[in-house]
Coordinates of C-alpha atoms in Angstrom, one line a residue:
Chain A
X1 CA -24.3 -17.5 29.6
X2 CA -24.8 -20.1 26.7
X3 CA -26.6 -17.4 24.9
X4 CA -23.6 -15.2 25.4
X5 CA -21.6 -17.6 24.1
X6 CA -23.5 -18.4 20.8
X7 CA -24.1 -14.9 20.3
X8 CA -20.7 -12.9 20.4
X9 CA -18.0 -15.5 21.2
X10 CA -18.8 -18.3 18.9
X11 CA -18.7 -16.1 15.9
X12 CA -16.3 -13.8 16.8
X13 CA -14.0 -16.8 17.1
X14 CA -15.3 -17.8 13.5
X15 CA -14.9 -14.7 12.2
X16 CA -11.3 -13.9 13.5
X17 CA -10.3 -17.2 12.1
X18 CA -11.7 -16.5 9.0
X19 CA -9.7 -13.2 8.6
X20 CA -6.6 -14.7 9.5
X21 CA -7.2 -17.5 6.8
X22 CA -7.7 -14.9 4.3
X23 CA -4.5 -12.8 5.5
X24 CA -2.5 -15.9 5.3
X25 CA -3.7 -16.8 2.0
X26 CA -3.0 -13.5 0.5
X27 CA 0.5 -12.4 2.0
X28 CA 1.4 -15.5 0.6
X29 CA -0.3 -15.0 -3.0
X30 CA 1.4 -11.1 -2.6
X31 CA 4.4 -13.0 -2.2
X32 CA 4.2 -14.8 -5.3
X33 CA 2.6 -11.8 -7.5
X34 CA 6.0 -10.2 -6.2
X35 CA 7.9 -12.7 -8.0
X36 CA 5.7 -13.1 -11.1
X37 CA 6.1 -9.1 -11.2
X38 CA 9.5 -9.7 -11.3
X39 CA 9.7 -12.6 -13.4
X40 CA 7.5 -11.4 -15.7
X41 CA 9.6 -8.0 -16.3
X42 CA 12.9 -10.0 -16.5
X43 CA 11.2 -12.0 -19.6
X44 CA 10.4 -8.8 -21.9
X45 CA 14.5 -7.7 -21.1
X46 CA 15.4 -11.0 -21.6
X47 CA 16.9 -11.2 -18.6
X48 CA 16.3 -14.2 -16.4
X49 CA 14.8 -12.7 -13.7
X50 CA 15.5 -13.8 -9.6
X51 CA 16.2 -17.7 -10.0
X52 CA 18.7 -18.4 -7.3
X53 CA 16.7 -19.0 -4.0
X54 CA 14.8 -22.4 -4.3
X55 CA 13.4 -24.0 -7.9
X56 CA 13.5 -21.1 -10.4
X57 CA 13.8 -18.8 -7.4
X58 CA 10.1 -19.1 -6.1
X59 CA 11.6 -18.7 -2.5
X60 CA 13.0 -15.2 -3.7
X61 CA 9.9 -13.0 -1.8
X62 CA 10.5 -14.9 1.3
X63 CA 14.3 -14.3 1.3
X64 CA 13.7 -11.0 0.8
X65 CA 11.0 -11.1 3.9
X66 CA 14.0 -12.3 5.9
X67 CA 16.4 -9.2 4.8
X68 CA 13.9 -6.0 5.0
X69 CA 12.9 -7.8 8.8
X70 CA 16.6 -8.4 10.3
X71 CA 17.9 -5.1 8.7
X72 CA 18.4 -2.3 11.6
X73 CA 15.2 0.1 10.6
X74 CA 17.2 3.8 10.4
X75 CA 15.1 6.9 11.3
X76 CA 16.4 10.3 9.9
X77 CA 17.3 12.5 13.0
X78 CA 14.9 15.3 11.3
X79 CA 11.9 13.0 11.0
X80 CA 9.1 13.5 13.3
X81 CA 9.0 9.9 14.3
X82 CA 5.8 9.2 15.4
X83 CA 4.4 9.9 12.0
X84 CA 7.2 8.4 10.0
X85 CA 6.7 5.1 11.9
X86 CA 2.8 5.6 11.3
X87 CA 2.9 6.4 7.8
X88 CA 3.8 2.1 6.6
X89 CA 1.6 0.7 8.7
X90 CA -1.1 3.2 7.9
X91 CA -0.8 2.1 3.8
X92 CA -0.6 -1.7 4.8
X93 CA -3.1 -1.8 7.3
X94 CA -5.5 0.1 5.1
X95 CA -4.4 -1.6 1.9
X96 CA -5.4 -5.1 3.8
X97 CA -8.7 -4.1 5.0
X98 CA -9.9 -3.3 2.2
X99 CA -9.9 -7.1 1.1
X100 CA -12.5 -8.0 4.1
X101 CA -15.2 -6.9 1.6
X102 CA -14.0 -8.9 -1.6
X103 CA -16.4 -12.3 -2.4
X104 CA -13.8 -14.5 -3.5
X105 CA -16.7 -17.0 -4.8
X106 CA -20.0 -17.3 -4.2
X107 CA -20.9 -17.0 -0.5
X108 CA -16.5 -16.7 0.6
X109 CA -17.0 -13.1 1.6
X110 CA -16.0 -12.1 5.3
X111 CA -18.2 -9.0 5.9
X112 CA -21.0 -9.2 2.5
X113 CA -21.8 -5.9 3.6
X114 CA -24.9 -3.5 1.3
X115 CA -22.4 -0.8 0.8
X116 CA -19.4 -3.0 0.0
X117 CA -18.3 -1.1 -3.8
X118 CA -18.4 2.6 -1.5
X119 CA -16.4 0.5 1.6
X120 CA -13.6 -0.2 -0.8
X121 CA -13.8 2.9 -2.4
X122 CA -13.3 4.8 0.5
X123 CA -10.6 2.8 1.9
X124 CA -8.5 3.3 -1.4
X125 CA -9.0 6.6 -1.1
X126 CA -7.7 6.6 2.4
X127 CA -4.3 4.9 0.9
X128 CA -3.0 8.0 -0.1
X129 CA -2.1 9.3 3.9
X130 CA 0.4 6.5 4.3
X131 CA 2.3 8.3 1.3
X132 CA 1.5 12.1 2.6
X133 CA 2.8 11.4 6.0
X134 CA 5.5 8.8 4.8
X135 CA 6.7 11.8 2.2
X136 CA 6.0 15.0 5.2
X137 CA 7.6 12.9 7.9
X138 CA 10.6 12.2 6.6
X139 CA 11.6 16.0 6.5
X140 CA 13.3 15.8 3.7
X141 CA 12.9 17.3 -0.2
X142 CA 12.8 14.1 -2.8
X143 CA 10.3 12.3 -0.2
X144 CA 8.2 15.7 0.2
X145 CA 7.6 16.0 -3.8
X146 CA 6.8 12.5 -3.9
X147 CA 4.2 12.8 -1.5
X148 CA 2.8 16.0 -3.0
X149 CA 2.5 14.4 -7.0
X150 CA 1.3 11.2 -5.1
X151 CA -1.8 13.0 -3.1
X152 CA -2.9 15.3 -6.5
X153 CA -2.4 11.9 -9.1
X154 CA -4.5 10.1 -6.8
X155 CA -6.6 12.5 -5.5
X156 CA -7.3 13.2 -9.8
X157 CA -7.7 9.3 -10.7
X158 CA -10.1 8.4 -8.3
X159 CA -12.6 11.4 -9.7
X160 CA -12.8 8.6 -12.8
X161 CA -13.1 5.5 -11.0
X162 CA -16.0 6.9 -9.0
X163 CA -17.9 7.8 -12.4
X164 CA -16.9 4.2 -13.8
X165 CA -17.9 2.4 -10.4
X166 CA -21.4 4.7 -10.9
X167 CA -21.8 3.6 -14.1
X168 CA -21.5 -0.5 -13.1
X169 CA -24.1 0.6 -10.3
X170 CA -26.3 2.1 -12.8
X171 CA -26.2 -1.4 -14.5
X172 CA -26.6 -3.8 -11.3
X173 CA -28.9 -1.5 -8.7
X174 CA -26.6 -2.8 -6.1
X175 CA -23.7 -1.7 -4.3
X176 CA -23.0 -5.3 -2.6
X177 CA -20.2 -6.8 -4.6
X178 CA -21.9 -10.3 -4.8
X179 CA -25.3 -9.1 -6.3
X180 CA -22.9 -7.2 -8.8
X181 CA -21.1 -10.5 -9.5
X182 CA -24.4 -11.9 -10.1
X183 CA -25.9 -9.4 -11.9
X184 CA -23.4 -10.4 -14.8
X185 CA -25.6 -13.7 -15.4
X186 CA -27.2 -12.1 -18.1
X187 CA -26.3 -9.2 -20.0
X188 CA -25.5 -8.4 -23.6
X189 CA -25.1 -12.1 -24.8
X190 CA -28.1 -13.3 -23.2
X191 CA -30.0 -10.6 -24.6
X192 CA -29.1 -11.5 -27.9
X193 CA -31.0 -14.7 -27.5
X194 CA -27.3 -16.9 -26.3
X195 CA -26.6 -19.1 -23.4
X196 CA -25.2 -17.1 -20.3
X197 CA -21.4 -16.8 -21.6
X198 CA -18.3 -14.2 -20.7
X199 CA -20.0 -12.1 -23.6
X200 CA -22.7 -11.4 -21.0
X201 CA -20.1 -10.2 -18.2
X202 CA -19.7 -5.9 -18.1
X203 CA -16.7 -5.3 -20.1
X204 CA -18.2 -6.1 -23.0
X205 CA -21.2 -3.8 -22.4
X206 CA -19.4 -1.0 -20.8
X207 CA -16.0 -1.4 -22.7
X208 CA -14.7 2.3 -22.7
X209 CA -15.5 2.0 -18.8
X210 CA -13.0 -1.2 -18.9
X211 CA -10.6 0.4 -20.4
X212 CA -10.6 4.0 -18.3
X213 CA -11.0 1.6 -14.8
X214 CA -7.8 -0.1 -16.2
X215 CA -5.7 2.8 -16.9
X216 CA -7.0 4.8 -13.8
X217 CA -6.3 1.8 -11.1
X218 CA -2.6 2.4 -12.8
X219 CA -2.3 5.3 -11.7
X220 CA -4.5 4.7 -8.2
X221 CA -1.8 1.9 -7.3
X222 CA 1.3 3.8 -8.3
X223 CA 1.7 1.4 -11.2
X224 CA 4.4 2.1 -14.4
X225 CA 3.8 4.1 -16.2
X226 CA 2.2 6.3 -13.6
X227 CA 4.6 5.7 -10.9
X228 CA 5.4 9.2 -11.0
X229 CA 5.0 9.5 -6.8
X230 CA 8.5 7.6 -6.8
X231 CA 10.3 8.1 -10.3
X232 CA 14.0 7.3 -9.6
X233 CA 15.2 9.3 -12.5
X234 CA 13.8 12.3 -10.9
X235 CA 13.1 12.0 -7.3
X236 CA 15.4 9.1 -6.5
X237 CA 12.5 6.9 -4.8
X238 CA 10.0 9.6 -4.4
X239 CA 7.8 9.2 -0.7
X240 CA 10.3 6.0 0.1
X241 CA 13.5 7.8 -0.1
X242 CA 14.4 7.8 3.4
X243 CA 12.9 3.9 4.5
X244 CA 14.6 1.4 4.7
X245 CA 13.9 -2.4 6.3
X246 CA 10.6 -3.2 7.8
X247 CA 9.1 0.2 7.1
X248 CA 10.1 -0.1 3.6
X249 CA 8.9 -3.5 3.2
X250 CA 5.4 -2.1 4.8
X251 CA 5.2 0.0 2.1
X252 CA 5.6 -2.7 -0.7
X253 CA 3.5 -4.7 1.1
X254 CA 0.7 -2.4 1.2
X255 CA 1.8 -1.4 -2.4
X256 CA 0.5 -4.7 -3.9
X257 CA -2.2 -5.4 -1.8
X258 CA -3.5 -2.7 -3.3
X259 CA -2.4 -3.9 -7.1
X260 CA -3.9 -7.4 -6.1
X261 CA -7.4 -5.5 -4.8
X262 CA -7.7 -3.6 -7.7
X263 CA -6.8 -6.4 -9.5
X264 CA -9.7 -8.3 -7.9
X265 CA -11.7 -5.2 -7.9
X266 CA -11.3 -5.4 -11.8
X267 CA -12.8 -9.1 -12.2
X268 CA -15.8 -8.4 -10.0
X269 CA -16.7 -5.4 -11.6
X270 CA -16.0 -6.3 -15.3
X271 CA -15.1 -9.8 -15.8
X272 CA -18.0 -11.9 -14.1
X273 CA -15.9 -12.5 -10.6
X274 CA -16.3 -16.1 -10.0
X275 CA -18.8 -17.1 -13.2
X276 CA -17.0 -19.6 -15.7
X277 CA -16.6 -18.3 -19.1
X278 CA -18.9 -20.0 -20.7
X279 CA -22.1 -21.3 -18.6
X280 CA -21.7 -25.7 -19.4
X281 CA -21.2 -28.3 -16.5
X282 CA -17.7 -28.9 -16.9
X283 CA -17.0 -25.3 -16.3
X284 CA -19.6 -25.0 -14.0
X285 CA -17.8 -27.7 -11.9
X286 CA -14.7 -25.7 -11.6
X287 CA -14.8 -24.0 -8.0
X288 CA -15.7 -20.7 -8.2
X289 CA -12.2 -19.0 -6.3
X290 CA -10.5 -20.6 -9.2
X291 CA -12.1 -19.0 -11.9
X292 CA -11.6 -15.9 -9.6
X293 CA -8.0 -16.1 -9.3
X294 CA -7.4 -16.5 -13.4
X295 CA -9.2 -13.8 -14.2
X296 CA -7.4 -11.5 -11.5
X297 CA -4.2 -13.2 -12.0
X298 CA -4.7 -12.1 -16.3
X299 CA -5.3 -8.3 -15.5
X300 CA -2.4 -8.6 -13.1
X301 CA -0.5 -9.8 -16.3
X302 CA -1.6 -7.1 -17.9
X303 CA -0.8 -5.0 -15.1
X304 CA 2.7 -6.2 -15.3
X305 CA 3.0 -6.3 -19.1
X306 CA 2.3 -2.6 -19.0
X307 CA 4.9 -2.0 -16.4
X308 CA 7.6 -3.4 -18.6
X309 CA 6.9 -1.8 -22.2
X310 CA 5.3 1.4 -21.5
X311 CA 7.7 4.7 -20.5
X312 CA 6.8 7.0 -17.6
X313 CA 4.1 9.9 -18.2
X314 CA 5.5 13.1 -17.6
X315 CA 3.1 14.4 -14.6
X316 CA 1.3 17.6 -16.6
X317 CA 0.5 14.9 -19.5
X318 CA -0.7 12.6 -16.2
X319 CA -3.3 15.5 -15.0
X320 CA -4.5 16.2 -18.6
X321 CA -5.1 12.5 -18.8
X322 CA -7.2 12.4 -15.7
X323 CA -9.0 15.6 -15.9
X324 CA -9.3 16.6 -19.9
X325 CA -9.8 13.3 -20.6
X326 CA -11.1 10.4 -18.3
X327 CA -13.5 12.9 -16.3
X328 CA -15.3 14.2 -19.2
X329 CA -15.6 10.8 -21.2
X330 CA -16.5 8.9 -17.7
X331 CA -19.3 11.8 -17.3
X332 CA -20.6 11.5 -20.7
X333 CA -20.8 7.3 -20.2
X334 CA -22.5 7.5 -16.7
X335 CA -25.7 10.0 -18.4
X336 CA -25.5 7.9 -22.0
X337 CA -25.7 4.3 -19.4
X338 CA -28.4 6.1 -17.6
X339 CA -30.6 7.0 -21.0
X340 CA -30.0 3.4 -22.7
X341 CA -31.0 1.7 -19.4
X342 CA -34.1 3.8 -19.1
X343 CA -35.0 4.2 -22.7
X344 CA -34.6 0.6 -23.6
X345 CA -36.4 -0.3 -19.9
X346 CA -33.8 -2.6 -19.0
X347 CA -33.4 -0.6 -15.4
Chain B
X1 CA -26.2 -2.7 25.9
X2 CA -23.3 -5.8 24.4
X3 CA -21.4 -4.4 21.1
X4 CA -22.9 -2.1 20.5
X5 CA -22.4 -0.3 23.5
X6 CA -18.6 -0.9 23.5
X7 CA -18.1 0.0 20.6
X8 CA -20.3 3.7 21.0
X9 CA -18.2 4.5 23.6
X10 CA -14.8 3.5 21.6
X11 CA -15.8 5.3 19.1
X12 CA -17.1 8.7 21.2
X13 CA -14.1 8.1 23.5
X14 CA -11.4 8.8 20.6
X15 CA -13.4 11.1 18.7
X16 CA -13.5 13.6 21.9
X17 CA -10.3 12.7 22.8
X18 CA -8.9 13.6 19.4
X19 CA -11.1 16.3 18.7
X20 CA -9.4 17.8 21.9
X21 CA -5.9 17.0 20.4
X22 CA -6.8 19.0 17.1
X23 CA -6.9 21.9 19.2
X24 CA -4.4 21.3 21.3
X25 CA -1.3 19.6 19.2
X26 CA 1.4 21.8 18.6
X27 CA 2.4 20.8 15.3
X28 CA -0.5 21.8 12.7
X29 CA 0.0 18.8 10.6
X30 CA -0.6 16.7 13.8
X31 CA -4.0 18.7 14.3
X32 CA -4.9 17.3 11.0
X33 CA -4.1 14.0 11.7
X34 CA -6.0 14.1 14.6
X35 CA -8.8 15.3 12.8
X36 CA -8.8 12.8 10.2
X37 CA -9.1 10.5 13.3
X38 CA -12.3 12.3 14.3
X39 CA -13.7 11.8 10.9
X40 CA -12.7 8.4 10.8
X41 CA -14.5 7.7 14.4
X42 CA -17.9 9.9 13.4
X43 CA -17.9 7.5 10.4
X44 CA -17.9 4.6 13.2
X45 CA -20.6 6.3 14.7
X46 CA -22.7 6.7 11.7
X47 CA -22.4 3.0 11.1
X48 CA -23.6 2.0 14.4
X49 CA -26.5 4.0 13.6
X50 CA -27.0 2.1 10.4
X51 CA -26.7 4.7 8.6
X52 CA -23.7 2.7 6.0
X53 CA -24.1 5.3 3.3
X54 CA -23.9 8.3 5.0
X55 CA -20.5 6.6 7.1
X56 CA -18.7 5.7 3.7
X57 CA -19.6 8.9 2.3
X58 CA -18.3 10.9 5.0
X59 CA -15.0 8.4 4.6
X60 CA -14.9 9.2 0.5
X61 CA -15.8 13.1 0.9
X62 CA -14.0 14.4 4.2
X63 CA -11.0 12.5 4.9
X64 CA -10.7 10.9 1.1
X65 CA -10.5 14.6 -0.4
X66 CA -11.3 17.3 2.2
X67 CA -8.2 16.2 4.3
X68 CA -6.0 15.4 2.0
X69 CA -6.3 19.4 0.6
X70 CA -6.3 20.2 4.6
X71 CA -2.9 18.4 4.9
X72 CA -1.8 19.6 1.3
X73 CA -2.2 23.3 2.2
X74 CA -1.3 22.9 6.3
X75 CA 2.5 21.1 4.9
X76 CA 3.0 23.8 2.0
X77 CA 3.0 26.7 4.5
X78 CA 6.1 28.1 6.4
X79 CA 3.7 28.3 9.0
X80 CA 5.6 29.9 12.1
X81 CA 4.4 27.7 15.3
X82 CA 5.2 30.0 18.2
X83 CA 3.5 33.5 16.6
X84 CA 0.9 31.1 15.8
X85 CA -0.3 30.3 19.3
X86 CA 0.3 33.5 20.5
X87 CA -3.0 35.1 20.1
X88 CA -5.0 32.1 21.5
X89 CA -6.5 33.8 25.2
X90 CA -7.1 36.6 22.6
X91 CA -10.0 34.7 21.2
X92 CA -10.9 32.4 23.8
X93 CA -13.9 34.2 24.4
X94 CA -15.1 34.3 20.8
X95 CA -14.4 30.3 21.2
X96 CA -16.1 29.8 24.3
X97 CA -19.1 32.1 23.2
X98 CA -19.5 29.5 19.6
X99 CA -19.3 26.5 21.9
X100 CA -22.0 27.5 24.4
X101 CA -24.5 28.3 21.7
X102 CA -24.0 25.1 20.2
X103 CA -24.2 23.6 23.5
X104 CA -27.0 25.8 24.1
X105 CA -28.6 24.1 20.6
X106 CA -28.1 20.9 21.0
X107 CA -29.9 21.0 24.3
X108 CA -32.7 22.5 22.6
X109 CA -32.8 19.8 20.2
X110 CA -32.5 16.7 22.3
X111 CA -34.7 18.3 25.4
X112 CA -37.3 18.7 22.5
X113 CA -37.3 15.6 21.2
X114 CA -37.0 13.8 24.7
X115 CA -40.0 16.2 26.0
X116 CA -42.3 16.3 22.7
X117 CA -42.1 12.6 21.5
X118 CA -45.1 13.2 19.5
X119 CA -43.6 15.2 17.0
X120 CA -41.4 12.7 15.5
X121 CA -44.8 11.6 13.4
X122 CA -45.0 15.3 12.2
X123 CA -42.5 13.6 9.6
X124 CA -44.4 13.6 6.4
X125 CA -42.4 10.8 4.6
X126 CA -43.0 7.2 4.9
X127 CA -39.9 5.7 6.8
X128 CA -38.6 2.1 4.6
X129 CA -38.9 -0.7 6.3
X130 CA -34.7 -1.2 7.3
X131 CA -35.0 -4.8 6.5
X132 CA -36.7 -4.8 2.9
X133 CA -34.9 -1.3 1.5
X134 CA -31.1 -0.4 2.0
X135 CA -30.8 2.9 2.8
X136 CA -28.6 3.7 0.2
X137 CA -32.0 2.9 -1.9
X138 CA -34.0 4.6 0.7
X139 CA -32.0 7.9 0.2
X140 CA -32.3 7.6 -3.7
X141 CA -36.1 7.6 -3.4
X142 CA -36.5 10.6 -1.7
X143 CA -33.1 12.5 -3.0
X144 CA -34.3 12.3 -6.5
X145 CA -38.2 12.2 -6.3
X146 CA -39.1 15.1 -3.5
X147 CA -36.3 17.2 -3.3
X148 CA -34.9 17.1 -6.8
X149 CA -35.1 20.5 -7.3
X150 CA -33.2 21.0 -3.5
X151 CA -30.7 18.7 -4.4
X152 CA -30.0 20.4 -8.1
X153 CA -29.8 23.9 -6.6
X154 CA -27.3 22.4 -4.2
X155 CA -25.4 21.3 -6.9
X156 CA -25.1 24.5 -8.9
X157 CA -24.4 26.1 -5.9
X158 CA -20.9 24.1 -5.7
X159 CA -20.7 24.5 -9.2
X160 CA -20.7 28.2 -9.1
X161 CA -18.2 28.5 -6.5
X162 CA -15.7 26.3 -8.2
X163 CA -16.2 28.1 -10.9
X164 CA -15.5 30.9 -8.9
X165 CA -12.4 29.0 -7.6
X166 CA -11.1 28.9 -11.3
X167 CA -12.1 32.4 -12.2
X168 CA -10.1 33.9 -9.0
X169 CA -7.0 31.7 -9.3
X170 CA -6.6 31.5 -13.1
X171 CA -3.2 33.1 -14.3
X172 CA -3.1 32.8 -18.3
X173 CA 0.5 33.6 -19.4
X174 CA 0.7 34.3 -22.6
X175 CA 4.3 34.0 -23.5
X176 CA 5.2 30.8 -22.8
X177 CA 5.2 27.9 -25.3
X178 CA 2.1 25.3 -24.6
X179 CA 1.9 21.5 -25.4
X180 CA -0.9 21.2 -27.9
X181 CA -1.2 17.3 -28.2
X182 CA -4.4 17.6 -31.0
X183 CA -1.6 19.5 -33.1
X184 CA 1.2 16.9 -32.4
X185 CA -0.4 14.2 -33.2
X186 CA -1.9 16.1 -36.3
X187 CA 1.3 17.0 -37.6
X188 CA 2.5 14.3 -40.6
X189 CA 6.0 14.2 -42.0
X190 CA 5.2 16.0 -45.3
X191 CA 4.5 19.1 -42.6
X192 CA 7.5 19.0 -40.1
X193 CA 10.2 17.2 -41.8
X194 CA 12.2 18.9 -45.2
X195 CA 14.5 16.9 -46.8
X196 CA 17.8 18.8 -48.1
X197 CA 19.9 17.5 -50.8
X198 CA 23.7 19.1 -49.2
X199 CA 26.7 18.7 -51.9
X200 CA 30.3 18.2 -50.1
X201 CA 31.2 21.5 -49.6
X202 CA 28.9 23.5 -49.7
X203 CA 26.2 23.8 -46.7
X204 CA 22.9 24.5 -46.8

């Protein structure tokens, strides 16, 4: 019986508490990259942005958490019901697994699991039946052509973030995300004969790669100026036309989790996850998670900056991005990474 | 027997149970639901096994683009449910007579392999040592070193048909205007803008 107990109920207990630690932590950082969405959107209008609920409004996402839950959920009498209930809690349940994968510093991973980069991969590729059933369920036109422009945009975008995610791969021989973290010790600075510095990290190295990942994880999440899937100017709010309440807020939820886990997804593959910038004991002393969450935190600035100042693609210019353009030059970097790390015996 | 047991029969429980829904739902888009569930569930399977790559895989390739054209196609049609049951007895037997001989096969295989243990070591290829080599790594050694050339036909094979996709389904009008965004962006103002001098009165 004791051996029971050390074996399966001890850490199963561990483990569930972990999880819910790691929930809690990041519903409440969601909350807060809500806010600093917001905020940071109000500041390039030069508007003031939500300031009313607590000090400069920092309770807003929680007041808000309040209204969607005590609003009376309406379901359309031609929805099928079963599947327009499903269809929120299939893109936050989804969008949240996804983060049991993520090494928030070295060692804080839940599952460190050999296949994690594939894992999260095919979760995120999962994320797009919340918004087909969401967008069929509803039984209605706007939500139906959301869901259709959602399922080909991301269906098209993720094409380039496999060959981008292969070509990181090529450069670490790993697919666990904490050997690829680690992998960024030494790169391209270090080869040049300098300390172990953010030169060294993959973006540098693989910088067109950076910059298609970027673009393409806009359009993954639904992000401006690829939010095509729920353009009010043309489909009102697209897949999320007929929500309202808890269901709705499911689907922002799950919405930014997904922002925040490519986000993440971003610093581990490109920006050195946890490492300090530059490898000296001061920085070195800085815990690992909080390196973690600047860099995330900047490309979800960036993220947001791009929100606020770029217009909407029109969808055909959307497809020729992804297929004319990102496939092919994502192809041709995943055989040139191959040669160079062969040729130059470096794999 | 503990977990992993459990969690076997979890997994085979709802992927019969919803295999048996695919065929049996009345809405089509509900069949493929259900089938994404029995996807989802074989990919539990798979990972029981330990074999991860083959159970993300499956995850990425059948329900992350497979399905999604599935439901894509199954929710475009004005599919008419009632004419659309109508002829099931009619092919019953066909169904039954593909279910028995894969029954029939997969008794074949397993009462092999239970009766002739010996020829497992007929297997010609060093199995890795689970412990020192992933099998994502195992895979690679053997996908690209032995079977290249297997594993490049393959690939030209799904080339070919998509190409054979594009051929079939390719309609070139001809007299409509195109975006030609090389052109755009090549055009400078000396090209596409004339200024006119108008006097009052006049016109152009």
């Amino acid at each position: 019986m004791d051996s029971f107990f050390s074996i399966y109920v001890w850490p199963g207990i561990v483990m569930v508490a972990q999880s819910l630690l790691l929930l809690v932590c990041l519903l409440v950082f969601i909350a807060y990259v809500l806010l600093a969405d917001r905020k940071i959107w109000a500041a390039v209008q030069l508007r003031r942005g939500p300031n009313v609920v607590g000090p400069f409004g920092l309770f807003q996402s929680f007041a808000d958490l309040l209204k969607f839950v005590f609003k009376e959920p309406v379901i359309p009498a031609g929805a099928n019901k079963a599947v327009f209930l499903l269809a929120p809690l299939v893109a936050v349940l989804l969008a949240l697994s996804t983060w049991a994968v993520v090494p928030l510093a070295d060692g804080w991973v839940i599952a460190n699991i050999n296949v994690g980069i594939l894992y999260i991969f095919a979760i995120s590729s999962l994320e797009v039946y919340g918004i087909i059933m969401g967008g069929w369920a509803s039984n209605s036109k706007y939500p139906f052509l959301g869901a259709l422009r959602s399922a080909a945009q991301m269906v098209s975008y993720e094409v380039s973030i496999g060959f981008v995610i292969v070509t990181v791969l090529l450069c670490v021989g790993s697919l666990n995300l904490t050997d690829i973290v680690n992998a960024q010790h030494d790169g391209l600075g270090t080869r040049m004969g300098l300390p172990a510095s953010f030169l060294d990290w993959h973006w540098l190295a693989l910088f067109p790669m950076f910059v298609v990942f970027f673009i393409s994880a806009l359009a993954e999440t639904n992000r401006p100026p690829f939010d095509l899937p729920e353009a009010e100017s043309e489909l009102v709010a697209g897949f999320m036309v007929e929500y309202g309440s808890s269901p709705y807020m499911m689907f922002m939820l799950g919405e930014y989790a997904a922002v925040c886990l490519m986000c993440a997804l971003t610093t581990i593959l490109f920006l050195g996850g946890w490492l300090p910038p530059v490898d000296i004991w001061l920085l070195n002393w800085v815990p690992g998670i909080v390196w973690f969450m600047l860099k995330s935190m900047l490309v979800f600035f960036m993220f947001a900056m791009v929100k606020a100042f770029v217009p909407r693609y029109r969808y055909d210019q959307l497809m020729r991005l992804g297929w004319k353009i990102f496939l092919p030059l994502s192809l041709a970097m995943v055989v040139i990474t191959a040669f160079v790390l062969k040729l130059a015996g470096w794999a | 027997m503990g977990l992993q047991a459990i969690f076997f029969y979890l997994f085979a429980f709802i992927a019969v149970a919803s295999a048996f829904m695919v065929i049996s739902a009345k809405n089509p888009v509900h069949s493929v639901l259900f089938l994404i569930l029995v996807f989802f569930n074989a990919a539990g399977l798979f990972l029981l096994t330990g074999a991860e790559f083959l159970a993300m895989i499956l995850l990425v390739v059948y329900i992350g683009a497979v399905a999604v054209l599935f439901l894509f196609v199954v929710m475009m049609l004005d599919i008419d449910f009632a004419e659309l049951r109508s002829g099931v007895l009619q092919y019953a037997p066909i169904g039954m007579l593909v279910g028995l001989i894969v029954a029939a096969e997969l008794v074949v295989v397993i009462g092999g392999s239970v009766l002739t243990p010996e020829a497992a070591k007929a297997i010609t290829m060093p199995i890795p040592n689970p412990a020192s080599r992933t099998n994502t790594a195992a895979l690679g050694d053997v996908l690209y070193t032995n079977y290249v050339y297997f594993f490049q036909i393959a690939g030209l094979v799904l080339l070919v048909a998509m190409i054979g996709a594009i051929v079939l389904t390719l309609r070139h009008r001809t007299n409509i205007k195109r975006q030609d965004v090389s052109k755009q962006v090549a055009r400078t103002p000396a090209t596409a803008v004339e200024v006119v001098k108008v006097k009052p009165g006049q016109g152009v």
